[in-house]
Amino acid sequence: MSGWSVRTAAIAGLVGVAVFGAGLLAGRLGQHRPAPSTPSVASGKKPFSPPPDGAFPHTPFGREAALGREIFVDTGRAAPQFVGNDLKCVNCHLDAGRLPNSAPMWAAYVMFPQYRAKNGHVNTFAERIQGCFRYSMNGRAPPLGDKVLVALESYAAYLATGAPHGASLPGQGYPKLKPAPLPPDSGRGRGVYTMYCAMCHGPDGAGQSSGAAVVFPPLWGPRSYNWGAGIAQIDTAAAFIKANMPYSQGGRLSDQQAWDVAAYIDSRPRPQDPRYTGSVAETRARFHNSAQSMYGKAASGVLLGGDGPPKPFAPRAR
Ligand code: HEC
Ligand code: HEC
């Protein structure tokens, strides 16, 4: 079985027929189509199709790309030296980085090198991946030229086979959400969470495992993404959630529900921002000075980010 089908089977086991019904489990959990709100439909442009999954050429490049896929879908096992939480690349870039509106790798690859306001200079693709290791994976960035980066970049290049370089392809990134009618509210979001998310991600946001395998990734707490991650920003989380969650049911939540539940999960404790300066107020002023970040604010009596310097790097136990 491929990594994807192993996880899909495990998901089916944990969710149980009682929650979703046999039809959905057999059909929709294994099927990865664009969310109903996909911009490719709205713009009428034909979406780009990456090559079939796993059909790597028998060449040195093909072997490197195959290794990249393995790292992408099982990051903590294939690159444990760089991963500090229970997440994998595929948790936020669904269907092994192939799904439109889930920041797919084929659409990202053709957009680099690219200026990023986050660090104020032109980034190569490898540097962009380093960022996801440092923040989303709460880990350590592999040094430039490291085998892990070369493999991941090769995989993305492979997925982008035939895509026009520099083109903004439909399905790139997570489609931005317009402001909701009401400002995002974590109190309402808690209700959305209980109704649509807790059965998989757990009432405490810690996710669920089956033996050593993390089946439902943690959304907050010490094993999730840190405060520096893109998805720790409410607008980015809302965009991801609207298009991709509940799992396999992208587009199901209203915009308001997506904003509210994003405000809720991004108002929970999580690992310190690795750019922490020694002061929460100063770190907020430098890196989180926007309504999209709850860093440095109080939620349920807890000062978010107020738990001191980043914990020493601890690779995920295997
Ligand atoms: C916790 C969620 C999360 C995880 C885990 C994660 N990413 Fe990301 N990634 C994001 C977000 C959010 C963005 C920003 C997307 C946007 O701004 O539209 C992003 C963007 C990217 C981009 C640029 C996409 C684009 O279209 O410009 C690349 C490349 C990327 N990630 C690679 C990776 C790789 C490789 C891994 C694993 C080592 C990984 N990511 C793990 C959330 C995540
Ligand atoms: C049927 C189970 C299920 C439900 C219900 C569900 N999710 Fe998920 N969620 C997943 C799975 C599985 C992944 C990882 C996807 C992958 O690896 O292919 C995920 C990934 C995520 C991620 C990115 C990874 C991380 O840990 O941060 C976020 C954020 C998220 N879900 C939020 C939500 C929210 C909010 C809801 C409710 C609106 C929700 N999910 C409902 C199964 C579910």
Short mmCIF file of C-alpha atoms and ligand atoms in Angstrom, two decimals:
data_model
loop_
_atom_site.label_atom_id
_atom_site.label_comp_id
_atom_site.label_asym_id
_atom_site.label_seq_id
_atom_site.Cartn_x
_atom_site.Cartn_y
_atom_site.Cartn_z
CA MET A 1 0.00 0.00 0.00
CA SER A 2 1.19 3.53 -0.63
CA GLY A 3 1.61 5.94 2.27
CA TRP A 4 -1.57 7.69 1.23
CA SER A 5 -3.73 4.58 1.19
CA VAL A 6 -2.29 3.37 4.51
CA ARG A 7 -3.31 6.67 6.08
CA THR A 8 -6.70 6.70 4.38
CA ALA A 9 -7.37 3.19 5.68
CA ALA A 10 -6.29 4.20 9.17
CA ILE A 11 -8.51 7.29 8.99
CA ALA A 12 -11.43 5.08 8.03
CA GLY A 13 -10.71 2.86 11.04
CA LEU A 14 -10.49 5.70 13.54
CA VAL A 15 -13.41 7.79 12.34
CA GLY A 16 -15.66 4.78 12.22
CA VAL A 17 -18.65 4.09 10.06
CA ALA A 18 -20.88 5.53 12.79
CA VAL A 19 -19.64 9.06 12.13
CA PHE A 20 -19.43 9.30 8.37
CA GLY A 21 -21.20 6.32 6.83
CA ALA A 22 -19.76 3.61 4.63
CA GLY A 23 -20.43 5.44 1.36
CA LEU A 24 -18.36 8.46 2.30
CA LEU A 25 -15.53 6.35 3.64
CA ALA A 26 -15.37 4.19 0.56
CA GLY A 27 -15.73 7.11 -1.82
CA ARG A 28 -14.82 10.57 -0.67
CA LEU A 29 -11.98 9.89 1.73
CA GLY A 30 -10.00 8.27 -1.07
CA GLN A 31 -10.90 10.79 -3.74
CA HIS A 32 -9.02 14.06 -4.03
CA ARG A 33 -10.83 16.56 -6.11
CA PRO A 34 -10.68 20.33 -5.90
CA ALA A 35 -12.97 21.98 -3.37
CA PRO A 36 -16.26 23.26 -4.79
CA SER A 37 -15.00 26.83 -4.42
CA THR A 38 -11.94 26.19 -6.61
CA PRO A 39 -10.92 29.32 -8.53
CA SER A 40 -10.17 27.24 -11.63
CA VAL A 41 -13.91 26.77 -12.02
CA ALA A 42 -14.63 30.45 -11.38
CA SER A 43 -12.02 31.69 -13.86
CA GLY A 44 -12.86 29.04 -16.43
CA LYS A 45 -9.15 28.25 -16.86
CA LYS A 46 -8.21 24.61 -17.23
CA PRO A 47 -6.34 23.43 -14.11
CA PHE A 48 -2.81 22.11 -14.54
CA SER A 49 -2.47 18.36 -14.00
CA PRO A 50 0.74 17.02 -12.47
CA PRO A 51 2.02 13.66 -13.75
CA PRO A 52 0.37 10.54 -12.26
CA ASP A 53 1.27 9.92 -8.63
CA GLY A 54 4.41 7.83 -8.19
CA ALA A 55 5.20 7.43 -11.92
CA PHE A 56 8.80 8.53 -11.48
CA PRO A 57 11.27 8.08 -14.36
CA HIS A 58 14.01 5.49 -13.82
CA THR A 59 16.76 8.08 -13.78
CA PRO A 60 18.88 9.66 -11.06
CA PHE A 61 16.44 12.61 -11.09
CA GLY A 62 13.46 10.26 -10.82
CA ARG A 63 15.01 8.49 -7.81
CA GLU A 64 15.65 11.83 -6.11
CA ALA A 65 12.04 12.91 -6.74
CA ALA A 66 10.79 9.58 -5.35
CA LEU A 67 12.82 10.17 -2.19
CA GLY A 68 11.31 13.66 -2.00
CA ARG A 69 7.82 12.21 -2.10
CA GLU A 70 8.70 9.85 0.72
CA ILE A 71 9.98 12.76 2.85
CA PHE A 72 6.91 14.81 1.97
CA VAL A 73 4.38 12.21 3.14
CA ASP A 74 6.30 10.81 6.12
CA THR A 75 8.57 13.64 7.18
CA GLY A 76 9.22 12.61 10.78
CA ARG A 77 10.36 9.14 9.74
CA ALA A 78 12.27 10.06 6.56
CA ALA A 79 13.94 13.25 7.87
CA PRO A 80 13.72 13.01 11.69
CA GLN A 81 16.81 15.17 12.19
CA PHE A 82 14.84 18.24 11.04
CA VAL A 83 11.34 17.65 12.48
CA GLY A 84 10.33 18.87 15.95
CA ASN A 85 6.63 18.01 16.05
CA ASP A 86 4.07 15.44 14.89
CA LEU A 87 3.35 17.03 11.51
CA LYS A 88 4.24 16.07 7.95
CA CYS A 89 4.35 18.24 4.85
CA VAL A 90 1.31 16.39 3.49
CA ASN A 91 -0.83 17.43 6.47
CA CYS A 92 -1.15 20.96 5.04
CA HIS A 93 -0.34 20.24 1.37
CA LEU A 94 -2.85 17.47 0.81
CA ASP A 95 -2.64 14.46 -1.50
CA ALA A 96 1.16 14.44 -1.41
CA GLY A 97 1.30 18.10 -2.44
CA ARG A 98 -0.90 17.56 -5.51
CA LEU A 99 -4.30 18.94 -4.47
CA PRO A 100 -5.32 22.33 -5.94
CA ASN A 101 -6.13 24.99 -3.30
CA SER A 102 -3.95 23.13 -0.81
CA ALA A 103 -0.77 25.03 -1.73
CA PRO A 104 0.24 22.29 -4.22
CA MET A 105 3.96 21.89 -4.97
CA TRP A 106 3.55 22.06 -8.80
CA ALA A 107 2.07 25.56 -8.52
CA ALA A 108 4.62 26.72 -5.95
CA TYR A 109 7.67 25.47 -7.83
CA VAL A 110 7.15 27.66 -10.91
CA MET A 111 6.80 30.82 -8.74
CA PHE A 112 10.37 30.79 -7.38
CA PRO A 113 12.75 32.60 -6.92
CA GLN A 114 10.35 35.07 -5.28
CA TYR A 115 10.49 38.11 -2.98
CA ARG A 116 8.96 37.41 0.44
CA ALA A 117 8.00 40.16 2.87
CA LYS A 118 8.40 37.66 5.74
CA ASN A 119 12.19 37.85 5.46
CA GLY A 120 12.64 40.84 3.17
CA HIS A 121 14.63 39.27 0.32
CA VAL A 122 14.34 37.09 -2.77
CA ASN A 123 13.96 33.44 -1.72
CA THR A 124 14.90 30.36 -3.67
CA PHE A 125 12.55 27.40 -3.57
CA ALA A 126 14.92 25.61 -1.19
CA GLU A 127 14.82 28.55 1.20
CA ARG A 128 11.01 28.51 1.11
CA ILE A 129 11.07 24.86 2.19
CA GLN A 130 13.53 25.72 4.98
CA GLY A 131 10.85 28.09 6.32
CA CYS A 132 8.24 25.33 6.53
CA PHE A 133 10.73 23.15 8.47
CA ARG A 134 11.53 25.93 10.92
CA TYR A 135 7.98 27.05 11.63
CA SER A 136 5.33 24.58 10.42
CA MET A 137 7.39 21.54 11.43
CA ASN A 138 8.74 23.33 14.55
CA GLY A 139 12.08 21.88 13.52
CA ARG A 140 15.46 22.84 12.17
CA ALA A 141 16.00 24.07 8.64
CA PRO A 142 18.10 21.60 6.61
CA PRO A 143 21.21 23.45 5.39
CA LEU A 144 21.16 24.56 1.74
CA GLY A 145 22.38 21.68 -0.41
CA ASP A 146 21.29 19.07 2.13
CA LYS A 147 19.97 15.86 0.58
CA VAL A 148 16.54 16.44 2.16
CA LEU A 149 16.13 19.81 0.41
CA VAL A 150 17.47 18.47 -2.89
CA ALA A 151 14.98 15.57 -2.75
CA LEU A 152 12.00 17.79 -1.85
CA GLU A 153 12.88 20.30 -4.56
CA SER A 154 13.26 17.48 -7.11
CA TYR A 155 9.83 16.15 -6.15
CA ALA A 156 8.26 19.59 -6.64
CA ALA A 157 10.05 20.03 -9.98
CA TYR A 158 8.79 16.62 -11.04
CA LEU A 159 5.19 17.54 -10.14
CA ALA A 160 5.58 20.75 -12.17
CA THR A 161 6.60 18.85 -15.32
CA GLY A 162 5.18 20.79 -18.27
CA ALA A 163 3.97 23.76 -16.19
CA PRO A 164 4.89 27.20 -17.54
CA HIS A 165 7.60 28.82 -15.41
CA GLY A 166 6.54 32.03 -13.68
CA ALA A 167 2.84 31.40 -14.30
CA SER A 168 0.34 31.86 -11.51
CA LEU A 169 -1.55 28.60 -11.95
CA PRO A 170 -5.17 28.17 -10.83
CA GLY A 171 -5.17 26.22 -7.56
CA GLN A 172 -1.94 27.83 -6.27
CA GLY A 173 -1.78 28.51 -2.51
CA TYR A 174 -4.91 28.54 -0.37
CA PRO A 175 -7.65 30.71 -1.88
CA LYS A 176 -7.89 33.89 0.19
CA LEU A 177 -11.21 34.41 1.96
CA LYS A 178 -13.08 37.69 1.84
CA PRO A 179 -13.72 39.21 5.27
CA ALA A 180 -16.66 37.49 6.95
CA PRO A 181 -19.84 39.44 7.75
CA LEU A 182 -18.86 39.49 11.45
CA PRO A 183 -15.30 39.85 12.79
CA PRO A 184 -13.77 36.41 13.56
CA ASP A 185 -14.78 35.23 17.03
CA SER A 186 -13.01 32.40 18.84
CA GLY A 187 -16.04 31.82 21.10
CA ARG A 188 -18.24 31.00 18.10
CA GLY A 189 -15.25 29.15 16.63
CA ARG A 190 -15.17 26.83 19.61
CA GLY A 191 -18.71 25.74 18.73
CA VAL A 192 -17.70 25.11 15.11
CA TYR A 193 -14.70 23.13 16.37
CA THR A 194 -16.83 20.89 18.59
CA MET A 195 -19.29 20.21 15.81
CA TYR A 196 -16.98 19.74 12.79
CA CYS A 197 -13.40 19.10 13.94
CA ALA A 198 -13.10 17.53 17.39
CA MET A 199 -14.10 14.03 16.28
CA CYS A 200 -10.82 13.77 14.34
CA HIS A 201 -8.45 16.33 15.88
CA GLY A 202 -9.61 15.60 19.47
CA PRO A 203 -11.38 17.85 21.98
CA ASP A 204 -7.97 19.12 23.17
CA GLY A 205 -6.60 19.70 19.64
CA ALA A 206 -3.84 17.16 20.19
CA GLY A 207 -4.85 14.93 17.26
CA GLN A 208 -5.06 11.14 17.35
CA SER A 209 -2.57 8.35 16.78
CA SER A 210 -2.87 4.69 15.94
CA GLY A 211 0.21 3.02 17.39
CA ALA A 212 3.21 5.00 16.14
CA ALA A 213 1.26 6.57 13.25
CA VAL A 214 -0.27 10.02 13.70
CA VAL A 215 -3.58 9.72 11.89
CA PHE A 216 -5.09 13.10 12.77
CA PRO A 217 -2.44 15.79 13.24
CA PRO A 218 -2.42 18.11 16.27
CA LEU A 219 -3.83 21.63 15.73
CA TRP A 220 -2.36 23.18 18.86
CA GLY A 221 -0.20 22.28 21.86
CA PRO A 222 3.48 21.27 22.04
CA ARG A 223 3.39 18.83 19.06
CA SER A 224 1.85 21.26 16.53
CA TYR A 225 3.13 24.13 14.36
CA ASN A 226 4.81 27.03 16.18
CA TRP A 227 3.83 30.70 16.38
CA GLY A 228 6.01 31.62 13.41
CA ALA A 229 4.09 29.35 10.99
CA GLY A 230 1.94 30.84 8.22
CA ILE A 231 -1.04 28.88 9.44
CA ALA A 232 -0.73 30.51 12.89
CA GLN A 233 -2.11 33.60 11.11
CA ILE A 234 -5.91 33.60 11.29
CA ASP A 235 -6.44 34.60 7.64
CA THR A 236 -4.15 31.84 6.34
CA ALA A 237 -5.73 29.22 8.61
CA ALA A 238 -9.22 30.33 7.53
CA ALA A 239 -8.24 29.98 3.87
CA PHE A 240 -6.75 26.51 4.40
CA ILE A 241 -9.74 25.35 6.44
CA LYS A 242 -12.41 26.69 4.07
CA ALA A 243 -10.88 24.88 1.09
CA ASN A 244 -9.73 21.68 2.82
CA MET A 245 -11.53 20.90 6.10
CA PRO A 246 -13.38 18.95 7.39
CA TYR A 247 -11.14 16.42 5.66
CA SER A 248 -12.39 15.58 2.14
CA GLN A 249 -15.27 18.07 2.54
CA GLY A 250 -13.63 21.33 1.44
CA GLY A 251 -16.16 24.13 0.93
CA ARG A 252 -18.60 22.72 3.48
CA LEU A 253 -18.13 25.46 6.13
CA SER A 254 -19.49 28.96 5.54
CA ASP A 255 -16.85 31.71 5.30
CA GLN A 256 -17.95 32.90 8.75
CA GLN A 257 -17.49 29.42 10.25
CA ALA A 258 -14.05 29.11 8.65
CA TRP A 259 -12.94 32.49 10.05
CA ASP A 260 -14.35 31.72 13.49
CA VAL A 261 -12.80 28.27 13.83
CA ALA A 262 -9.47 29.64 12.53
CA ALA A 263 -9.62 32.32 15.26
CA TYR A 264 -10.29 29.56 17.78
CA ILE A 265 -7.41 27.23 16.88
CA ASP A 266 -5.01 30.17 16.50
CA SER A 267 -5.92 31.37 20.03
CA ARG A 268 -4.61 28.17 21.65
CA PRO A 269 -1.11 27.65 23.08
CA ARG A 270 1.60 26.34 20.75
CA PRO A 271 5.42 26.25 20.62
CA GLN A 272 7.31 29.52 20.88
CA ASP A 273 8.22 31.49 17.75
CA PRO A 274 11.87 30.62 17.01
CA ARG A 275 12.45 34.35 16.35
CA TYR A 276 11.60 35.07 20.03
CA THR A 277 13.67 38.04 21.18
CA GLY A 278 13.40 37.40 24.93
CA SER A 279 10.28 39.53 25.30
CA VAL A 280 6.76 38.62 24.20
CA ALA A 281 5.82 42.26 23.65
CA GLU A 282 8.87 42.91 21.49
CA THR A 283 8.40 39.66 19.53
CA ARG A 284 4.80 40.65 18.86
CA ALA A 285 5.82 44.15 17.78
CA ARG A 286 8.46 42.81 15.38
CA PHE A 287 6.78 39.75 13.88
CA HIS A 288 3.10 39.65 14.85
CA ASN A 289 1.94 43.22 14.65
CA SER A 290 -1.38 42.48 12.92
CA ALA A 291 -4.96 41.56 13.69
CA GLN A 292 -4.27 38.14 12.14
CA SER A 293 -2.01 37.02 14.99
CA MET A 294 -3.04 36.33 18.59
CA TYR A 295 0.60 36.02 19.67
CA GLY A 296 1.18 38.13 22.78
CA LYS A 297 -2.56 38.44 23.51
CA ALA A 298 -4.39 36.75 26.36
CA ALA A 299 -6.90 33.98 25.61
CA SER A 300 -8.80 32.13 28.35
CA GLY A 301 -6.45 33.71 30.90
CA VAL A 302 -3.28 32.48 29.14
CA LEU A 303 -0.71 34.86 27.64
CA LEU A 304 -0.11 33.32 24.21
CA GLY A 305 3.61 32.96 23.60
CA GLY A 306 4.27 33.74 27.26
CA ASP A 307 6.00 30.46 28.07
CA GLY A 308 9.61 31.56 27.70
CA PRO A 309 12.33 30.82 25.16
CA PRO A 310 11.86 28.08 22.52
CA LYS A 311 12.33 24.57 23.92
CA PRO A 312 15.57 22.88 22.84
CA PHE A 313 15.11 21.03 19.54
CA ALA A 314 13.79 17.51 20.15
CA PRO A 315 13.40 15.39 17.01
CA ARG A 316 10.23 13.36 16.86
CA ALA A 317 10.61 10.01 18.64
CA ARG A 318 10.36 7.20 16.10
C1 HEC B 1 1.10 23.34 9.50
C2 HEC B 1 0.90 23.41 8.09
C3 HEC B 1 2.10 23.22 7.16
C4 HEC B 1 3.02 22.22 7.13
C5 HEC B 1 3.13 21.05 8.06
C6 HEC B 1 3.90 22.50 6.02
N1 HEC B 1 3.49 23.62 5.38
FE1 HEC B 1 4.26 24.39 3.67
N2 HEC B 1 2.98 25.96 3.79
C7 HEC B 1 2.04 26.15 4.76
C8 HEC B 1 1.42 27.45 4.58
C9 HEC B 1 0.32 28.04 5.45
C10 HEC B 1 2.00 28.03 3.44
C11 HEC B 1 1.72 29.41 2.85
C12 HEC B 1 0.71 29.26 1.75
C13 HEC B 1 0.22 30.59 1.24
O1 HEC B 1 0.71 31.62 1.69
O2 HEC B 1 -0.67 30.59 0.37
C14 HEC B 1 2.97 27.06 2.97
C15 HEC B 1 3.74 27.25 1.83
C16 HEC B 1 4.64 26.33 1.33
C17 HEC B 1 5.33 26.48 0.08
C18 HEC B 1 5.11 27.63 -0.90
C19 HEC B 1 3.76 27.46 -1.56
C20 HEC B 1 3.41 28.52 -2.57
O3 HEC B 1 2.43 28.31 -3.32
O4 HEC B 1 4.09 29.55 -2.62
C21 HEC B 1 6.13 25.39 -0.06
C22 HEC B 1 7.05 25.09 -1.20
C23 HEC B 1 5.93 24.56 1.12
N3 HEC B 1 5.01 25.16 1.93
C24 HEC B 1 6.58 23.36 1.35
C25 HEC B 1 6.41 22.60 2.51
C26 HEC B 1 7.19 21.43 2.81
C27 HEC B 1 8.24 20.83 1.91
C28 HEC B 1 6.78 20.99 4.04
C29 HEC B 1 7.33 19.86 4.86
C30 HEC B 1 8.77 19.95 5.16
C31 HEC B 1 5.71 21.87 4.48
N4 HEC B 1 5.53 22.84 3.53
C32 HEC B 1 5.00 21.73 5.65
C33 HEC B 1 1.70 25.27 5.76
C34 HEC B 1 2.41 24.11 6.06
C1 HEC B 2 -12.53 13.26 9.12
C2 HEC B 2 -11.46 13.72 9.98
C3 HEC B 2 -11.19 15.23 10.03
C4 HEC B 2 -12.05 16.25 10.34
C5 HEC B 2 -13.53 16.11 10.70
C6 HEC B 2 -11.29 17.46 10.30
N1 HEC B 2 -10.00 17.20 9.95
FE1 HEC B 2 -8.48 18.57 9.82
N2 HEC B 2 -7.25 17.10 9.15
C7 HEC B 2 -7.57 15.76 9.02
C8 HEC B 2 -6.46 15.06 8.43
C9 HEC B 2 -6.41 13.57 8.12
C10 HEC B 2 -5.46 16.02 8.19
C11 HEC B 2 -4.11 15.77 7.52
C12 HEC B 2 -4.36 15.65 6.04
C13 HEC B 2 -3.36 14.74 5.33
O1 HEC B 2 -2.31 14.44 5.89
O2 HEC B 2 -3.68 14.32 4.21
C14 HEC B 2 -5.97 17.29 8.69
C15 HEC B 2 -5.25 18.49 8.69
C16 HEC B 2 -5.68 19.67 9.28
C17 HEC B 2 -4.87 20.86 9.46
C18 HEC B 2 -3.41 21.04 9.07
C19 HEC B 2 -2.48 20.21 9.92
C20 HEC B 2 -2.39 20.62 11.37
O3 HEC B 2 -2.34 19.72 12.23
O4 HEC B 2 -2.38 21.82 11.69
C21 HEC B 2 -5.67 21.79 10.05
C22 HEC B 2 -5.29 23.19 10.47
C23 HEC B 2 -6.98 21.19 10.22
N3 HEC B 2 -6.94 19.90 9.75
C24 HEC B 2 -8.07 21.84 10.75
C25 HEC B 2 -9.34 21.28 10.84
C26 HEC B 2 -10.52 22.00 11.26
C27 HEC B 2 -10.52 23.45 11.72
C28 HEC B 2 -11.58 21.14 11.18
C29 HEC B 2 -13.02 21.41 11.44
C30 HEC B 2 -13.62 22.47 10.64
C31 HEC B 2 -11.05 19.86 10.72
N4 HEC B 2 -9.69 19.99 10.52
C32 HEC B 2 -11.81 18.72 10.56
C33 HEC B 2 -8.76 15.17 9.39
C34 HEC B 2 -9.89 15.85 9.77
#
